[in-house]
GROMACS .gro file of C-alpha atoms in nm:
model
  117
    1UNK     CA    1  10.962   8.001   6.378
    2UNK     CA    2  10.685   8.142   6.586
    3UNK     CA    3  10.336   8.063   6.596
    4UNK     CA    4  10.060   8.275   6.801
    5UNK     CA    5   9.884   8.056   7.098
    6UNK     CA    6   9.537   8.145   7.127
    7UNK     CA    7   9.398   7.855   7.300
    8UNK     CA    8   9.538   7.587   7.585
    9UNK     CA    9   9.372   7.306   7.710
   10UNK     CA   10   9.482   7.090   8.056
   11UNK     CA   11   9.498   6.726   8.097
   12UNK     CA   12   9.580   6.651   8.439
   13UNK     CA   13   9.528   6.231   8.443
   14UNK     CA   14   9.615   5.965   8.763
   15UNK     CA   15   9.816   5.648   8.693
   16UNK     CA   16  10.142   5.429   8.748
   17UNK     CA   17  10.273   5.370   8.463
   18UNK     CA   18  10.659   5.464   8.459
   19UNK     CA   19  10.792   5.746   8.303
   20UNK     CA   20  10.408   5.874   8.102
   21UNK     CA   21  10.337   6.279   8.146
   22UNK     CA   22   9.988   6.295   8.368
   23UNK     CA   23  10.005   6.669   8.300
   24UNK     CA   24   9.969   6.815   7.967
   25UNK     CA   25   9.871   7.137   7.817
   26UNK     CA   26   9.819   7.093   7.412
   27UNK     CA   27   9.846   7.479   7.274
   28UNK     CA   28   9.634   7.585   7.006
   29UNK     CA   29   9.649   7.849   6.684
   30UNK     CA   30   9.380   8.083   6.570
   31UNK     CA   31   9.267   7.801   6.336
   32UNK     CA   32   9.193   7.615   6.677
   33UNK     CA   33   9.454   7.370   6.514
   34UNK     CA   34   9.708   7.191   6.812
   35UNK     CA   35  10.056   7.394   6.733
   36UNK     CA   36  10.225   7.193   7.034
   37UNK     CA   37  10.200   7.026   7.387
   38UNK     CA   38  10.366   7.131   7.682
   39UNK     CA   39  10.443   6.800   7.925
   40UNK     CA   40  10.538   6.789   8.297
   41UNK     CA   41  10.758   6.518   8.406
   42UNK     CA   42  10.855   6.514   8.802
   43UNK     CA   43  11.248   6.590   8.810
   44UNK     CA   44  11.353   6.188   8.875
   45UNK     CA   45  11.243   6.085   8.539
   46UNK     CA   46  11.426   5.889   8.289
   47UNK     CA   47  11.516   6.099   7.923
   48UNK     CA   48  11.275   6.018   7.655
   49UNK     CA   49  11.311   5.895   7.311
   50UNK     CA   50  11.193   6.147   7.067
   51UNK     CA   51  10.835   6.162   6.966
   52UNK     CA   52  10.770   6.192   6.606
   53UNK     CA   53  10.468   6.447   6.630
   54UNK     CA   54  10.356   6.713   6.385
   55UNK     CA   55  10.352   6.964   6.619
   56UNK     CA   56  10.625   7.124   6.905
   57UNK     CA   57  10.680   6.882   7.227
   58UNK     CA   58  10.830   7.062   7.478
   59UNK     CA   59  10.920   6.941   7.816
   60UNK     CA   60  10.928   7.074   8.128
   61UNK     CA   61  10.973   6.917   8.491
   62UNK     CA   62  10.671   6.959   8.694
   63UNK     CA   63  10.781   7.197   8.944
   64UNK     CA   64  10.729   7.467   8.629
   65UNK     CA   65  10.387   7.387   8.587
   66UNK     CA   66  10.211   7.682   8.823
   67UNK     CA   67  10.462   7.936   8.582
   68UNK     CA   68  10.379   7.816   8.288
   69UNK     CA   69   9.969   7.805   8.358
   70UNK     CA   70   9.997   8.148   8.481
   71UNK     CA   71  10.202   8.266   8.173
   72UNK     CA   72   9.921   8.141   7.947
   73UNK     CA   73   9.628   8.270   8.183
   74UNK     CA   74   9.779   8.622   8.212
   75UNK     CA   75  10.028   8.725   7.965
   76UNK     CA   76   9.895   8.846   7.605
   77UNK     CA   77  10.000   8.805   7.257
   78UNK     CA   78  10.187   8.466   7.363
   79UNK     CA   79  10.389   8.273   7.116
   80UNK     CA   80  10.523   7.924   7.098
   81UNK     CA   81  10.903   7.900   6.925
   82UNK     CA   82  11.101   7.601   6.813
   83UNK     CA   83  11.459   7.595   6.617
   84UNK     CA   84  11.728   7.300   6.557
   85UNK     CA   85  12.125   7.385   6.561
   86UNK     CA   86  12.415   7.158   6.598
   87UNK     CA   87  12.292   7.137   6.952
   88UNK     CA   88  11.990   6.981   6.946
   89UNK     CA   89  11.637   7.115   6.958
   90UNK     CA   90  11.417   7.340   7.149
   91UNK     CA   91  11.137   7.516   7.215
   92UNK     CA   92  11.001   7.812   7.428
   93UNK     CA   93  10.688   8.007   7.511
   94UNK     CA   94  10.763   8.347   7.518
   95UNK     CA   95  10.524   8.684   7.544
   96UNK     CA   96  10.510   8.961   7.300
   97UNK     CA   97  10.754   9.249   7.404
   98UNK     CA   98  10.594   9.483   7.666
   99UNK     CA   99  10.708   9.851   7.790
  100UNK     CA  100  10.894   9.832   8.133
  101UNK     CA  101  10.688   9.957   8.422
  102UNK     CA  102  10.409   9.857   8.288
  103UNK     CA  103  10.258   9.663   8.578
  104UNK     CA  104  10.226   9.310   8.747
  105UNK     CA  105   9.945   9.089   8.924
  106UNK     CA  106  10.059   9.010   9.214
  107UNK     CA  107  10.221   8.652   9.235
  108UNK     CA  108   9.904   8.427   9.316
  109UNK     CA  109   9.996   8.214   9.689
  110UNK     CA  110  10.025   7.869   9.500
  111UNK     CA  111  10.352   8.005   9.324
  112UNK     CA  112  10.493   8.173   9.593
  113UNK     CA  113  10.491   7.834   9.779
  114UNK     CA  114  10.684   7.699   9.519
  115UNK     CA  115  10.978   7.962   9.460
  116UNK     CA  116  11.248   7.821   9.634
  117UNK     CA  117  11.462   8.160   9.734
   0.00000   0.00000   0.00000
């Protein structure tokens, strides 16, 4: 199931408590209504227990969060995904489907800092 994103909002937050999220972007439908939250966790952390939420909690370590910001500042019609299979569960963000060729921004400093080539 897919569900357009419209609107994002970013919590960055300071503390020490073990294992919390200080980065979050909650995603939001054309209703304004919260459709999921996107959390950044730096790589060392421990695996959560699933949250019982009524919306899509995906996580992501923090070294994705410059991607993911710029994927939701420049890309357009976005979509947030989520399925279940004998697997487990996930969820994406993914664009509409563009022609090829049709053009880039160039990648802003910040990221190219952080691709590790």
């Amino acid at each position: 199931m897919y569900t357009e994103i419209k609107s994002y909002r970013v919590f960055l937050d300071s503390g020490t408590q073990k294992n919390r999220s200080f980065t979050t972007i909650n995603l939001f439908d054309k209703d304004d209504e919260m459709i999921g939250s996107i959390q950044f966790f730096e790589d060392e952390f421990e695996e959560l227990q699933p949250l019982d939420m009524d919306h899509i909690y995906i996580l992501y370590p923090i070294s994705k969060f410059p991607f993911i910001v710029d994927i939701l500042r420049n890309e357009k019609p976005l979509f947030l995904g989520h399925w279940e299979n004998k697997y487990g569960k996930y969820g994406r963000i993914c664009t509409g489907k563009e022609p090829v060729g049709e053009g880039e921004v160039p990648i802003p400093s910040f990221v190219k800092k952080s691709l590790k080539v």
